[in-house]
mmCIF file of C-alpha atoms in Angstrom:
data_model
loop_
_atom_site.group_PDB
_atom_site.id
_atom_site.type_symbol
_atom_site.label_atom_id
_atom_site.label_comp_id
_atom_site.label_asym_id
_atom_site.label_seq_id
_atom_site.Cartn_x
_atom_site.Cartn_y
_atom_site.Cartn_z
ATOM 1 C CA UNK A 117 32.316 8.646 -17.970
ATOM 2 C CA UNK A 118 28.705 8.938 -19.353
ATOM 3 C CA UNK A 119 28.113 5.431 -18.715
ATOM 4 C CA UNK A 120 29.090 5.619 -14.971
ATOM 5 C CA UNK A 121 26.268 8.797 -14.851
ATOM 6 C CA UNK A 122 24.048 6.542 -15.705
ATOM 7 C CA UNK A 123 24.269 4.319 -12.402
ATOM 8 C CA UNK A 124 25.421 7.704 -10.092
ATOM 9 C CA UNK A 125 23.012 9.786 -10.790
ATOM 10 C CA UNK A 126 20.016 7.815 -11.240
ATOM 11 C CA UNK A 127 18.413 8.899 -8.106
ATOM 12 C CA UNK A 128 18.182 12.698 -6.441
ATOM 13 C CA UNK A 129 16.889 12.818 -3.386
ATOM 14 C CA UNK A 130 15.946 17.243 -2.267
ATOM 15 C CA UNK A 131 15.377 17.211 1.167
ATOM 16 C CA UNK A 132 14.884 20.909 3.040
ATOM 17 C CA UNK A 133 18.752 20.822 3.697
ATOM 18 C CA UNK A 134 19.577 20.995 0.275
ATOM 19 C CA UNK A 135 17.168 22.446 -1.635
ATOM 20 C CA UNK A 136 18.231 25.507 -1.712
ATOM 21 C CA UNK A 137 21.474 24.175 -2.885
ATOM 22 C CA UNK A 138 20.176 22.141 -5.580
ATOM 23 C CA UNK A 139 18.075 25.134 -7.108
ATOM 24 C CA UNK A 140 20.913 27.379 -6.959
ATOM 25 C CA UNK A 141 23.328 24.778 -8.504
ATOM 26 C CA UNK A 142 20.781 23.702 -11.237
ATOM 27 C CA UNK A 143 21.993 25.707 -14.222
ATOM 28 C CA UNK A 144 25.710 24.353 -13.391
ATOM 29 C CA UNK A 145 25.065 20.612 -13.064
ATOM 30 C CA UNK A 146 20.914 19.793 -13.787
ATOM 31 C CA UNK A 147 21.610 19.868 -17.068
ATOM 32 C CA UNK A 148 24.611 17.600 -16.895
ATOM 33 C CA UNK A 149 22.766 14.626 -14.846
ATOM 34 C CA UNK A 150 19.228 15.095 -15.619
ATOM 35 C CA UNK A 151 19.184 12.811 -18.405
ATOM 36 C CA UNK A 152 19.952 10.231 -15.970
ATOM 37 C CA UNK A 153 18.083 11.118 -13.456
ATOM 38 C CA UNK A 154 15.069 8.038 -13.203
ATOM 39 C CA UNK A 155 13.938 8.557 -9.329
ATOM 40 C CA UNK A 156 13.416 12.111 -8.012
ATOM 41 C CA UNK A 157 12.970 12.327 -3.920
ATOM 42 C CA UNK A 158 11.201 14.850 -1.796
ATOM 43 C CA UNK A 159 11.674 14.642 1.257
ATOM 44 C CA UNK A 160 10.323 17.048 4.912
ATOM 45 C CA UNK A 161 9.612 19.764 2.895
ATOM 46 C CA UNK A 162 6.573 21.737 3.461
ATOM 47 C CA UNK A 163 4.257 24.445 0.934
ATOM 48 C CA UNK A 164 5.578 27.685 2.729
ATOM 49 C CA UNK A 165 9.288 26.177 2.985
ATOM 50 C CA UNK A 166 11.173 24.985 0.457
ATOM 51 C CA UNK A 167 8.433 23.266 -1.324
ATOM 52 C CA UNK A 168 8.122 27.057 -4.198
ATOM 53 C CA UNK A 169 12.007 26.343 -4.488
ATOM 54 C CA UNK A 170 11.272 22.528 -5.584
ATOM 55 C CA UNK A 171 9.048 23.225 -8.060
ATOM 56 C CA UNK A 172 11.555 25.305 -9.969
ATOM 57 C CA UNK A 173 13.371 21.708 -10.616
ATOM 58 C CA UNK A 174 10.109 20.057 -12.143
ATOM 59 C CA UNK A 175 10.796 20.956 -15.882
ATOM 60 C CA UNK A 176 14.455 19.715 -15.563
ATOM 61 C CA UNK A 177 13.055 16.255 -15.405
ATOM 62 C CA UNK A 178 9.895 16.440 -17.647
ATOM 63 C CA UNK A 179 11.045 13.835 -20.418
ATOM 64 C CA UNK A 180 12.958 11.681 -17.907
ATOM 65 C CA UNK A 181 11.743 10.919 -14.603
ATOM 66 C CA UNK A 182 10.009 7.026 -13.969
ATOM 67 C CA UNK A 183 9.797 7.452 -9.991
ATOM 68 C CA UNK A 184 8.396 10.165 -7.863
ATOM 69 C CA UNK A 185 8.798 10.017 -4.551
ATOM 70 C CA UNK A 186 7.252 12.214 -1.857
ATOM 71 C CA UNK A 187 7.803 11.897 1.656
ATOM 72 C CA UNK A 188 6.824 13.896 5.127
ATOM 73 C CA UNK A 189 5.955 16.621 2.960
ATOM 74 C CA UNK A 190 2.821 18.952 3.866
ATOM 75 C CA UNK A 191 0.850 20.902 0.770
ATOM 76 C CA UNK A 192 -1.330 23.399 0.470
ATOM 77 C CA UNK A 193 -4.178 21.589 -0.263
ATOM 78 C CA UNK A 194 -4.829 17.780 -2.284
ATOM 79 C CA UNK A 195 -4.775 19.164 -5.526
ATOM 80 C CA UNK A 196 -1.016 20.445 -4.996
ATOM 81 C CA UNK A 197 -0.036 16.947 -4.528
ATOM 82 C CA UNK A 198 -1.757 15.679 -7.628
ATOM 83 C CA UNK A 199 -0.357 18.620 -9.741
ATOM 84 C CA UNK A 200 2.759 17.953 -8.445
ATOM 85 C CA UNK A 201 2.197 14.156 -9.561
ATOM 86 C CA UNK A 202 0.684 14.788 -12.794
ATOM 87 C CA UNK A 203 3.810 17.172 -13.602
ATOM 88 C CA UNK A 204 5.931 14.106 -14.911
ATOM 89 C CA UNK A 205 4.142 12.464 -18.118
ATOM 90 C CA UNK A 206 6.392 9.382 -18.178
ATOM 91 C CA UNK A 207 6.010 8.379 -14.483
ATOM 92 C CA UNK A 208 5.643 4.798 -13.693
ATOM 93 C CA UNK A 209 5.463 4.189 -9.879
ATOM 94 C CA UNK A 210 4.475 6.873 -7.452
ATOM 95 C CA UNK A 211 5.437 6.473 -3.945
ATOM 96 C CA UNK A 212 3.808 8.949 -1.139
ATOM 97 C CA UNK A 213 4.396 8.528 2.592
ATOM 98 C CA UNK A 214 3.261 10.651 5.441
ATOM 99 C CA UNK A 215 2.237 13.722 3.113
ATOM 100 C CA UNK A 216 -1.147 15.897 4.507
ATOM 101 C CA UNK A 217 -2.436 18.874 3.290
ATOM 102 C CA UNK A 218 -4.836 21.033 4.430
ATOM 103 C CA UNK A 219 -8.495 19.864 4.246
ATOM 104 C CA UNK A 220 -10.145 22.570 4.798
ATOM 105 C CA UNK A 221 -8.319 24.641 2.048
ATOM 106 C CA UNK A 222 -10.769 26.475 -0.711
ATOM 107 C CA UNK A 223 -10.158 24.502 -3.911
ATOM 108 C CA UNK A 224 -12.572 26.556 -6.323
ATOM 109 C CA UNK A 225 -14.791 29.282 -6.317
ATOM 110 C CA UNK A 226 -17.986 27.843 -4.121
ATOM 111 C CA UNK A 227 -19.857 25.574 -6.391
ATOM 112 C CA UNK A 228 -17.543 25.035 -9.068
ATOM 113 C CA UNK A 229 -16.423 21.721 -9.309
ATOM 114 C CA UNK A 230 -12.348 21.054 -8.568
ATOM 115 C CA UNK A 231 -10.767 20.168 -11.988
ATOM 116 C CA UNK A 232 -7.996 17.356 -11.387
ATOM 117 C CA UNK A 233 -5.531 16.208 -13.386
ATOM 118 C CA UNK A 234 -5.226 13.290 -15.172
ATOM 119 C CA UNK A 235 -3.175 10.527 -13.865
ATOM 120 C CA UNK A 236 0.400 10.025 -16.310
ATOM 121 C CA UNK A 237 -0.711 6.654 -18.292
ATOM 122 C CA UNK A 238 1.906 4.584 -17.894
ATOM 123 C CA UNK A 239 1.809 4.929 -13.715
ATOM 124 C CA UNK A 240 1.151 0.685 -12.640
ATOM 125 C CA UNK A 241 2.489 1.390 -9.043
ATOM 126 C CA UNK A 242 1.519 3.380 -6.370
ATOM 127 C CA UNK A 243 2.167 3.414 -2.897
ATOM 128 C CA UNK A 244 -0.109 5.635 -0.221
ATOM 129 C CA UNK A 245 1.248 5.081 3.330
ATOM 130 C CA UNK A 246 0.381 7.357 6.278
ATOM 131 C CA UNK A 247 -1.423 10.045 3.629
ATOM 132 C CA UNK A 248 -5.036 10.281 4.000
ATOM 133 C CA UNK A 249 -6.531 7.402 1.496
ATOM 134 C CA UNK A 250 -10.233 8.727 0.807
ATOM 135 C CA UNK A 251 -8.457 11.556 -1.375
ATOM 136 C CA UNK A 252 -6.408 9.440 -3.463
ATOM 137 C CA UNK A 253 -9.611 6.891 -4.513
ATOM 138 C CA UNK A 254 -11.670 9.861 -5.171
ATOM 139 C CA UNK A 255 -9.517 10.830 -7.716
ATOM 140 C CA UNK A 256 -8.794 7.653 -9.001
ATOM 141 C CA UNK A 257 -12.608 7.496 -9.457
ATOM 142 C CA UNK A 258 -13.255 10.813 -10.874
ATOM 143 C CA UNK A 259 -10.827 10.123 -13.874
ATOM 144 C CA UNK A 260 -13.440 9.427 -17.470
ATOM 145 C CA UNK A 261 -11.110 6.255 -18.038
ATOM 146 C CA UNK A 262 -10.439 4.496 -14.727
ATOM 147 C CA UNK A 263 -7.159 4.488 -14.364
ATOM 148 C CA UNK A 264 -5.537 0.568 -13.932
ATOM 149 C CA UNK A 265 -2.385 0.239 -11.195
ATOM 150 C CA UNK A 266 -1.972 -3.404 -10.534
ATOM 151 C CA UNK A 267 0.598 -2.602 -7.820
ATOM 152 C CA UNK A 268 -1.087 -0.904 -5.124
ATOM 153 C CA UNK A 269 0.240 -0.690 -1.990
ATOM 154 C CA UNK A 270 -1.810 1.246 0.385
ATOM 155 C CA UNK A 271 -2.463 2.038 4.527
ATOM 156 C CA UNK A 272 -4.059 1.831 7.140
ATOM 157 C CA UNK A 273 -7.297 1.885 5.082
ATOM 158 C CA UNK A 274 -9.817 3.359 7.676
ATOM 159 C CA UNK A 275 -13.742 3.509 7.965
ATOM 160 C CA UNK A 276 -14.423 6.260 5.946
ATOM 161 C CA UNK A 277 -12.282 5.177 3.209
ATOM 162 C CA UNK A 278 -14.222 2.080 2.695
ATOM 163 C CA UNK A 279 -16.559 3.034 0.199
ATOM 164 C CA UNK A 280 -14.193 4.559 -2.069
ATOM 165 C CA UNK A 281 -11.827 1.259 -1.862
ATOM 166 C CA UNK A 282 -14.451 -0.975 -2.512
ATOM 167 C CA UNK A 283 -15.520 1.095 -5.436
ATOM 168 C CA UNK A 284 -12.211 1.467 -7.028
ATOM 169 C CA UNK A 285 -11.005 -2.479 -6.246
ATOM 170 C CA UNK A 286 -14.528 -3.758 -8.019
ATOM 171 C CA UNK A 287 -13.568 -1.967 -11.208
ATOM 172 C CA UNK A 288 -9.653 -2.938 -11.175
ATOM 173 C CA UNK A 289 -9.475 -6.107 -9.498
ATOM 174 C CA UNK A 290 -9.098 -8.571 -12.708
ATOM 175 C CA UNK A 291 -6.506 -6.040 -13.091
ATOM 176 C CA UNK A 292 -4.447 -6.626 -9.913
ATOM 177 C CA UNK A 293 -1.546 -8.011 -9.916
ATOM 178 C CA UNK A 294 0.225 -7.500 -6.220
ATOM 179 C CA UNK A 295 -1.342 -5.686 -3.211
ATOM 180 C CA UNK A 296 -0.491 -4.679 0.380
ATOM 181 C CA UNK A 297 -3.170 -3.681 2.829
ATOM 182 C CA UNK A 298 -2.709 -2.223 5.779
ATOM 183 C CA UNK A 299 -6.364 -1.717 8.327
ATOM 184 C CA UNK A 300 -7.157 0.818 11.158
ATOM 185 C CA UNK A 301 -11.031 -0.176 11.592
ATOM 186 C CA UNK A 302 -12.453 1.292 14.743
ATOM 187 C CA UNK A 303 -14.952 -1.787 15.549
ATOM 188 C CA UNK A 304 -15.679 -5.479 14.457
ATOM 189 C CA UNK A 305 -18.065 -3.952 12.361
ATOM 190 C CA UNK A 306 -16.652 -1.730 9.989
ATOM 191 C CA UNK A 307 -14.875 -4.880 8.885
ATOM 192 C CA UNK A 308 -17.987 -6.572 7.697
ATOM 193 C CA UNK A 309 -18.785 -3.555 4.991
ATOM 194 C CA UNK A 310 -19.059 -4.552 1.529
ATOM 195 C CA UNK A 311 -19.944 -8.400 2.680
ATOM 196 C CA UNK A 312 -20.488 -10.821 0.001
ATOM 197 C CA UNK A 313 -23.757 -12.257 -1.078
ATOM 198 C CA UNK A 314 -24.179 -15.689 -0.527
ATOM 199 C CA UNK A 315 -21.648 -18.018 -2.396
ATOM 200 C CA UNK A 316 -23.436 -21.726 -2.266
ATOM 201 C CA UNK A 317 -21.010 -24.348 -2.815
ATOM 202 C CA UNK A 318 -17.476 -22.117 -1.594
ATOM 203 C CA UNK A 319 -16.378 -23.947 1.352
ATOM 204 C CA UNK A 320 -14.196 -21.600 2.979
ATOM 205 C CA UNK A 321 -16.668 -19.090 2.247
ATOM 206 C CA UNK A 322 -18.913 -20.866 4.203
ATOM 207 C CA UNK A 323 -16.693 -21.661 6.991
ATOM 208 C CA UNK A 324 -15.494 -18.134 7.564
ATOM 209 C CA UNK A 325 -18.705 -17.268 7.961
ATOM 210 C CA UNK A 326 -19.560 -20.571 10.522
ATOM 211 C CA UNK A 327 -16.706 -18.765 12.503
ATOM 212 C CA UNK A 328 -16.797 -15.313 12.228
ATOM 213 C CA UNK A 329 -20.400 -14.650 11.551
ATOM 214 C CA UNK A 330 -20.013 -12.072 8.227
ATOM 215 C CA UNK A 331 -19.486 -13.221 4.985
ATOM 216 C CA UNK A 332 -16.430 -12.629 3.274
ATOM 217 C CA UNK A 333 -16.004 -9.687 0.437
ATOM 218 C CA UNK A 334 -17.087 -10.037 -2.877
ATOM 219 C CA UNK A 335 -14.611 -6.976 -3.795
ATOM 220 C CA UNK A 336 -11.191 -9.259 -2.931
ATOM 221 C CA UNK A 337 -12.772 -12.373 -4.512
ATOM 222 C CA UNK A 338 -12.565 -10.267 -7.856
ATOM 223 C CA UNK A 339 -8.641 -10.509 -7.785
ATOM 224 C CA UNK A 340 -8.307 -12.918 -9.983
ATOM 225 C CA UNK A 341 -5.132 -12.203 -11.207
ATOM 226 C CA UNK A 342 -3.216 -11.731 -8.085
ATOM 227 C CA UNK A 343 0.474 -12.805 -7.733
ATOM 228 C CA UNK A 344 1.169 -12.107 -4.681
ATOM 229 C CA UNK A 345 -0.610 -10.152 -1.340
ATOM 230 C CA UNK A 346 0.703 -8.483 1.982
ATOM 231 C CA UNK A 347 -0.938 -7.620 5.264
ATOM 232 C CA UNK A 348 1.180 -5.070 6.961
ATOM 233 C CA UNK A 349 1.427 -4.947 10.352
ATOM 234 C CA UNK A 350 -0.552 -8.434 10.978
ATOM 235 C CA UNK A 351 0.532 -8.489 14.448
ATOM 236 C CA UNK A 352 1.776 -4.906 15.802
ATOM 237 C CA UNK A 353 3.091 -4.781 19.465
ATOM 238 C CA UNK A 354 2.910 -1.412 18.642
ATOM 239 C CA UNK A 355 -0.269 -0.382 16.605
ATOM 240 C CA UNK A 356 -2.804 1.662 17.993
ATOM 241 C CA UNK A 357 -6.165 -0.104 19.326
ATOM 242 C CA UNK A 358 -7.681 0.198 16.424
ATOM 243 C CA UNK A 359 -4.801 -1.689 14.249
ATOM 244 C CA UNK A 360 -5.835 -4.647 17.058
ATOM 245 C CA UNK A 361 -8.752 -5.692 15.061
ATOM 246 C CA UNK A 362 -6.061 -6.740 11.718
ATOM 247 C CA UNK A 363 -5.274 -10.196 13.483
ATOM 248 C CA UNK A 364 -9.040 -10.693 14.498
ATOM 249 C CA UNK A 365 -10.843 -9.811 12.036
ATOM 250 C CA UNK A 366 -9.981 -8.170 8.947
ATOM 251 C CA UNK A 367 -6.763 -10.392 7.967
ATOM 252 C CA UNK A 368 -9.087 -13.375 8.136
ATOM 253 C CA UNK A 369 -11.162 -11.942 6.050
ATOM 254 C CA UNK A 370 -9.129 -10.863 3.384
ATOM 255 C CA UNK A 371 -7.375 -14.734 3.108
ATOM 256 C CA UNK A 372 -11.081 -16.068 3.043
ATOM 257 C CA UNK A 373 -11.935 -13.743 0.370
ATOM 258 C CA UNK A 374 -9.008 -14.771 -2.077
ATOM 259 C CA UNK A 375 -9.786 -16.291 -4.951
ATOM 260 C CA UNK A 376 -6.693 -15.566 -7.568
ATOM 261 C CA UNK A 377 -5.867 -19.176 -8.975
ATOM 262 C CA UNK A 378 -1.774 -17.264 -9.593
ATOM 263 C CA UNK A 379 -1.440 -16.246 -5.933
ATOM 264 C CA UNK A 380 1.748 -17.907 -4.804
ATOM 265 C CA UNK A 381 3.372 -15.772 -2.281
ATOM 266 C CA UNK A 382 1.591 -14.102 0.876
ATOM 267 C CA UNK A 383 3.389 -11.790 3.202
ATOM 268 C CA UNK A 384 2.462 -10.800 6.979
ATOM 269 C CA UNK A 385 4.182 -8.385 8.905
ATOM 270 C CA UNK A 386 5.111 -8.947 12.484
ATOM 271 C CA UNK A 387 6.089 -6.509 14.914
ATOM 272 C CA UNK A 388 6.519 -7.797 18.336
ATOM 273 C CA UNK A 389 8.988 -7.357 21.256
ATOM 274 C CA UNK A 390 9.267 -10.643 22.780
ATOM 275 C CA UNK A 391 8.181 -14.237 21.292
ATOM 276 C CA UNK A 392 5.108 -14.404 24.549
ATOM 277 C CA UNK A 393 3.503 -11.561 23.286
ATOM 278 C CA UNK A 394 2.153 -13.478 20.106
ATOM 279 C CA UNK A 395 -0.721 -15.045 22.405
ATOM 280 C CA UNK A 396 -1.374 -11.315 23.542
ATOM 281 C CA UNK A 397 -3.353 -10.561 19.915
ATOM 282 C CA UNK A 398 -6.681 -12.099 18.971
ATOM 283 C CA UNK A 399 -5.401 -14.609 16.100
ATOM 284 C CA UNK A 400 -7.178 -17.752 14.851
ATOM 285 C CA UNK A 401 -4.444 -19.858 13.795
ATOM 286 C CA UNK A 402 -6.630 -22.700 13.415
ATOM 287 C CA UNK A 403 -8.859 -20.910 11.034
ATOM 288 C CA UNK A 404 -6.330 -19.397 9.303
ATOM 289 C CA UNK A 405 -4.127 -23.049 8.614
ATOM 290 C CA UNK A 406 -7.525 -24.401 7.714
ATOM 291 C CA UNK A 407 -7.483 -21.415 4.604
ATOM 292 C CA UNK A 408 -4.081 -22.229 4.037
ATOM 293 C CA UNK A 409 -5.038 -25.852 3.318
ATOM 294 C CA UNK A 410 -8.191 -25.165 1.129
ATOM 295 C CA UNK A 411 -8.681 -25.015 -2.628
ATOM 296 C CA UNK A 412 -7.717 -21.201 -2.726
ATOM 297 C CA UNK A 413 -4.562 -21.547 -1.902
ATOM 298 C CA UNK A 414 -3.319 -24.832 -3.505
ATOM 299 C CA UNK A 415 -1.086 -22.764 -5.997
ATOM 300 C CA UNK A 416 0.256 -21.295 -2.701
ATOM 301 C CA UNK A 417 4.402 -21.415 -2.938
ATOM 302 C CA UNK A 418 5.434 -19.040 0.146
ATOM 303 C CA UNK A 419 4.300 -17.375 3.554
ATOM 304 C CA UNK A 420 6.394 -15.384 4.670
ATOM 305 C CA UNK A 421 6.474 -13.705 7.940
ATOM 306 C CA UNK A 422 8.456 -10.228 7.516
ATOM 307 C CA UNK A 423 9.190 -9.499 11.487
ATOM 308 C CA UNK A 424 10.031 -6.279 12.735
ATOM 309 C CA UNK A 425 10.740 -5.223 16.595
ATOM 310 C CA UNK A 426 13.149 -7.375 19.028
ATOM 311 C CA UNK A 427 11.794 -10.102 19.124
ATOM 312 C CA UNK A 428 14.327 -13.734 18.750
ATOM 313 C CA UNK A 429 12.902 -14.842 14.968
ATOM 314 C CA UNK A 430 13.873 -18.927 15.233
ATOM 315 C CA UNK A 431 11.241 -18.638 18.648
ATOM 316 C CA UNK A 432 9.084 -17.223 16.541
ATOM 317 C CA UNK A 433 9.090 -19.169 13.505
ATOM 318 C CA UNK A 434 8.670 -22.647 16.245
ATOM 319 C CA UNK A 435 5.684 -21.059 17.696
ATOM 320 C CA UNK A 436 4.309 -19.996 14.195
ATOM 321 C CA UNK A 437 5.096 -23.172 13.022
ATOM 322 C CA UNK A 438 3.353 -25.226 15.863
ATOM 323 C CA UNK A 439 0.665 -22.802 15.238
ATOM 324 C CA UNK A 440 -0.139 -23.293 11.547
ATOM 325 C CA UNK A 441 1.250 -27.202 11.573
ATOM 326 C CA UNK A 442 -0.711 -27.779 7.600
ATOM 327 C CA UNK A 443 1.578 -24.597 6.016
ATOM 328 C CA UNK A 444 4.156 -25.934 7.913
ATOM 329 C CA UNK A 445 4.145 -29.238 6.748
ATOM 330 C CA UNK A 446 3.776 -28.060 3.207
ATOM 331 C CA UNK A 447 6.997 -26.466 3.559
ATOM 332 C CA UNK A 448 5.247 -22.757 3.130
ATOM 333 C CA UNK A 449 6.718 -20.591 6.328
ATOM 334 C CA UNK A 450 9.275 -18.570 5.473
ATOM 335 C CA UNK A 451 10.328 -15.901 8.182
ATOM 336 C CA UNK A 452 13.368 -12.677 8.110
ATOM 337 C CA UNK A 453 13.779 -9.701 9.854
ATOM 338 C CA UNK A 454 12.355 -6.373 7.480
ATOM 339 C CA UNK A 455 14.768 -4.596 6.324
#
C-alpha cells in the first residue's frame, strides 16, 4: 500500500473547484499523502479567490515538494508570486504559465527598496510562458549570487525585456544547458539589440550579416554548453503580427549566433492550417540550410519540426524537406504532431 502512494499521489493539482475541498479535507488525508506528494499544481485561481485558502496548504509540503506549478493564476502583486515560489526550499523546476499580477500595486513604503526572496538553490528549471518576463530577470539579477538554471524555457520575450535577457544570458550562458525561446518583437529592429562586435574569421557570422545586414549576438554565442535549443512558434498561422518577425528575423539570428560544440538536437514549432500557407511567412530556407551545413552545427544529430494546427504533416515534411535539401540529406528532419 505505501509503495502504490508513492506513484498515486505524486502529483496534486488545486484548481478553484477544489480548493476549498482540499483545505477542508487537509487534516484527514494531507498528512497521509504529503510525503509523496513531488509536484503541487495551481491552477485559475486568483488573490481575492481561493488563492488565501491555498496558502494554508504550503507548510504541508515544505520538506517535500520538487515541482511547483502555477497556472492562469492572478496575484496581488510580483512579489506574491516569488513568495509563493520561494515557500518550498527543496524545489527543483518551477513552471509558471499565464500568471499576472498587478503592476501598479505599492510594494514598499515610497523609497524603500522591495526586499525579494532568494531563489530555493537547487531550482535548474524554470519555465515563464505568457507571464510578463522583465519581472522574472530582474529578480534573477537582483539575487548577491546569480542564480544558475540551465533549463530555461521562456516566452514571447518582448522589447522591453531585452535588456534584462541579455544581461542575465551573458552571466549564465557557459551554464546553459537546454533553452526554448519564444519572440514578440514589434519591428526588424528590436531584433538587432545586443549585436555582436565584429567576429573576423566566423563565416556564418559573416554571412548572416551579408544577408541580413546586423550582426549576430554575442549573448547566444556564449552558450557553449548547450544540448539542445527550441524556437517556439517558428511559423504561427496564428501569432499575432508581431510573432511574424520569428521566421524573418529573429530565428535566423539565434541559429547564426550558436556556437555550443554539444548542440545536437534543435526544435521548431509549426503551427499552420494548411501545407500552402508555409510560403505565406517570411522564411529564408536557403540561409537557414546554409547554417545547418556550417561548422556550428556539425555535431548536429536532429531537427525536429514539432507541428501544431491542421495541417497534413507528410506534405509538410516534403515541402520542408525540398526546402532545406543539405539537413535533409544528412538525414536531420524529423517532424510529429505536439502533443
Amino acid at each position: 500500500m505505501i509503495s502504490s502512494r508513492i506513484h498515486i499521489f505524486r502529483k496534486l493539482v488545486v484548481t478553484l473547484k477544489n480548493v476549498s475541498f482540499v483545505v477542508s479535507s487537509a487534516d484527514y488525508f494531507l498528512f497521509t499523502i504529503s510525503p509523496f506528494v513531488k509536484r503541487l499544481e495551481f491552477r485559475n485561481l486568483n488573490f481575492y479567490s481561493g488563492w488565501a485558502s491555498a496558502t494554508n496548504l504550503f507548510p504541508h509540503f515544505l520538506p517535500t515538494l520538487t515541482h511547483l506549478h502555477l497556472c492562469d493564476i492572478t496575484f496581488n502583486t510580483f512579489l506574491d508570486v516569488t513568495h509563493t515560489i520561494c515557500a518550498f526550499p527543496h524545489l527543483q523546476s518551477v513552471e509558471v504559465v499565464r500568471v499576472h499580477w498587478d503592476s501598479n500595486a505599492i510594494h514598499a513604503r515610497k523609497g524603500d527598496a522591495v526586499q525579494y526572496p532568494v531563489l530555493p538553490p537547487f531550482v535548474h528549471r524554470i519555465r515563464w510562458r505568457d507571464t510578463p518576463l522583465h519581472e522574472l530577470l530582474h529578480w534573477l539579477l537582483s539575487h548577491d549570487k546569480l542564480p544558475i538554471v540551465p533549463h530555461l524555457d521562456i516566452g514571447p520575450v518582448r522589447e522591453r525585456d531585452v535588456s534584462s535577457a541579455g544581461r542575465y544570458l551573458f552571466q549564465v550562458g557557459p551554464h546553459l544547458r537546454h533553452i526554448t525561446f519564444s519572440f514578440c518583437f514589434g519591428t526588424y529592429h528590436d531584433c538587432a539589440l545586443l549585436s555582436d562586435p565584429e567576429r573576423r574569421g566566423d563565416s556564418l557570422a559573416l554571412r548572416y550579416k551579408e544577408v541580413f545586414g546586423i550582426s549576430t549576438c554575442h549573448h547566444i554565442a556564449l552558450f557553449t554548453e548547450l544540448r539542445s535549443l527550441k524556437i517556439d512558434d517558428f511559423v504561427d498561422c496564428n501569432s499575432l503580427s508581431c510573432n511574424q518577425r520569428t521566421p524573418a528575423f529573429c530565428a535566423p539570428r539565434v541559429l547564426a549566433s550558436v556556437r555550443s560544440p554539444k548542440l545536437t538536437r534543435l526544435i521548431l514549432g509549426i503551427n499552420l492550417a494548411k501545407v500552402g500557407a508555409l510560403d505565406k511567412h517570411d522564411v529564408n530556407w536557403e540561409f537557414l540550410d546554409e547554417t545547418f551545413a556550417s561548422r556550428p552545427y556539425e555535431t548536429l544529430e536532429v531537427i525536429e519540426f514539432e507541428v501544431k494546427g491542421r495541417v497534413n504533416v507528410e506534405g509538410l515534411k516534403e515541402l520542408i524537406s525540398s526546402r532545406l535539401p543539405y539537413a535533409a540529406g544528412r538525414g536531420l528532419l524529423k517532424f510529429h504532431k505536439a502533443t
